[in-house]
Amino acid sequence: MNVFDLKMGEFATIKRIDLSGGALERFTALGFKAGERVEVLSYSLFKSSVLLSCNAVRLGVRKPLALKIEVEV
């Protein structure tokens, strides 16, 4: 299951982020890493991106990146 499968307002724990290089470093620097709890705040029109919250940090992520964030409820 990935972040994009969650409904608005749902919480889940990040299992792994299937990225590498600079993208993974940015996620980690913002606190989005394995073991952290993430919440889906909202989706954009036509569901092309998602607004996530993790440890008081809000982050807008486009669909291709959101599909690479594996979570468990």
Short mmCIF file of C-alpha atoms in Angstrom, two decimals:
data_model
loop_
_atom_site.label_atom_id
_atom_site.label_comp_id
_atom_site.label_asym_id
_atom_site.label_seq_id
_atom_site.Cartn_x
_atom_site.Cartn_y
_atom_site.Cartn_z
CA MET A 1 0.00 0.00 0.00
CA ASN A 2 1.28 3.49 -0.76
CA VAL A 3 0.38 6.98 0.47
CA PHE A 4 -1.85 7.59 -2.55
CA ASP A 5 -4.14 4.71 -1.46
CA LEU A 6 -5.05 6.48 1.80
CA LYS A 7 -8.14 8.64 2.22
CA MET A 8 -8.08 12.21 3.44
CA GLY A 9 -7.55 12.34 7.21
CA GLU A 10 -6.10 8.82 7.46
CA PHE A 11 -2.87 8.09 9.31
CA ALA A 12 -0.29 5.44 8.43
CA THR A 13 3.29 4.50 9.26
CA ILE A 14 5.93 4.81 6.56
CA LYS A 15 7.46 1.40 5.77
CA ARG A 16 9.93 2.56 3.15
CA ILE A 17 10.51 5.24 0.55
CA ASP A 18 11.55 3.82 -2.81
CA LEU A 19 13.68 6.77 -3.92
CA SER A 20 17.39 7.44 -4.14
CA GLY A 21 19.79 10.33 -4.32
CA GLY A 22 18.70 13.90 -3.72
CA ALA A 23 14.98 13.15 -3.55
CA LEU A 24 15.45 10.69 -0.69
CA GLU A 25 17.77 13.10 1.13
CA ARG A 26 15.14 15.87 0.92
CA PHE A 27 12.42 13.59 2.30
CA THR A 28 14.69 12.47 5.14
CA ALA A 29 15.74 16.03 5.97
CA LEU A 30 12.07 17.00 6.31
CA GLY A 31 11.40 14.06 8.65
CA PHE A 32 9.70 11.73 6.16
CA LYS A 33 11.47 8.43 6.86
CA ALA A 34 10.69 4.82 7.75
CA GLY A 35 8.89 4.43 11.05
CA GLU A 36 7.36 7.91 11.08
CA ARG A 37 3.61 8.50 11.12
CA VAL A 38 2.17 10.35 8.12
CA GLU A 39 -1.29 11.84 7.54
CA VAL A 40 -2.99 12.67 4.25
CA LEU A 41 -4.37 16.20 4.58
CA SER A 42 -5.86 16.66 1.12
CA TYR A 43 -5.66 15.83 -2.56
CA SER A 44 -5.46 18.31 -5.41
CA LEU A 45 -8.09 18.68 -8.06
CA PHE A 46 -8.08 15.60 -10.33
CA LYS A 47 -5.89 13.86 -7.71
CA SER A 48 -2.61 14.83 -9.35
CA SER A 49 -0.85 15.57 -6.04
CA VAL A 50 -1.30 15.06 -2.30
CA LEU A 51 -0.62 17.18 0.79
CA LEU A 52 1.05 15.17 3.56
CA SER A 53 1.78 15.95 7.20
CA CYS A 54 4.56 14.32 9.24
CA ASN A 55 5.95 15.69 12.53
CA ALA A 56 4.39 19.16 12.05
CA VAL A 57 5.85 19.40 8.51
CA ARG A 58 3.45 19.75 5.59
CA LEU A 59 4.65 18.63 2.19
CA GLY A 60 2.97 18.67 -1.20
CA VAL A 61 3.97 15.67 -3.31
CA ARG A 62 3.06 14.87 -6.89
CA LYS A 63 1.52 11.51 -7.70
CA PRO A 64 4.65 9.78 -9.13
CA LEU A 65 6.58 10.43 -5.90
CA ALA A 66 3.63 9.63 -3.64
CA LEU A 67 3.31 6.22 -5.26
CA LYS A 68 6.85 5.41 -4.09
CA ILE A 69 6.09 5.98 -0.39
CA GLU A 70 5.02 2.61 1.04
CA VAL A 71 2.93 2.71 4.22
CA GLU A 72 1.05 0.37 6.55
CA VAL A 73 -2.10 1.36 8.39
#
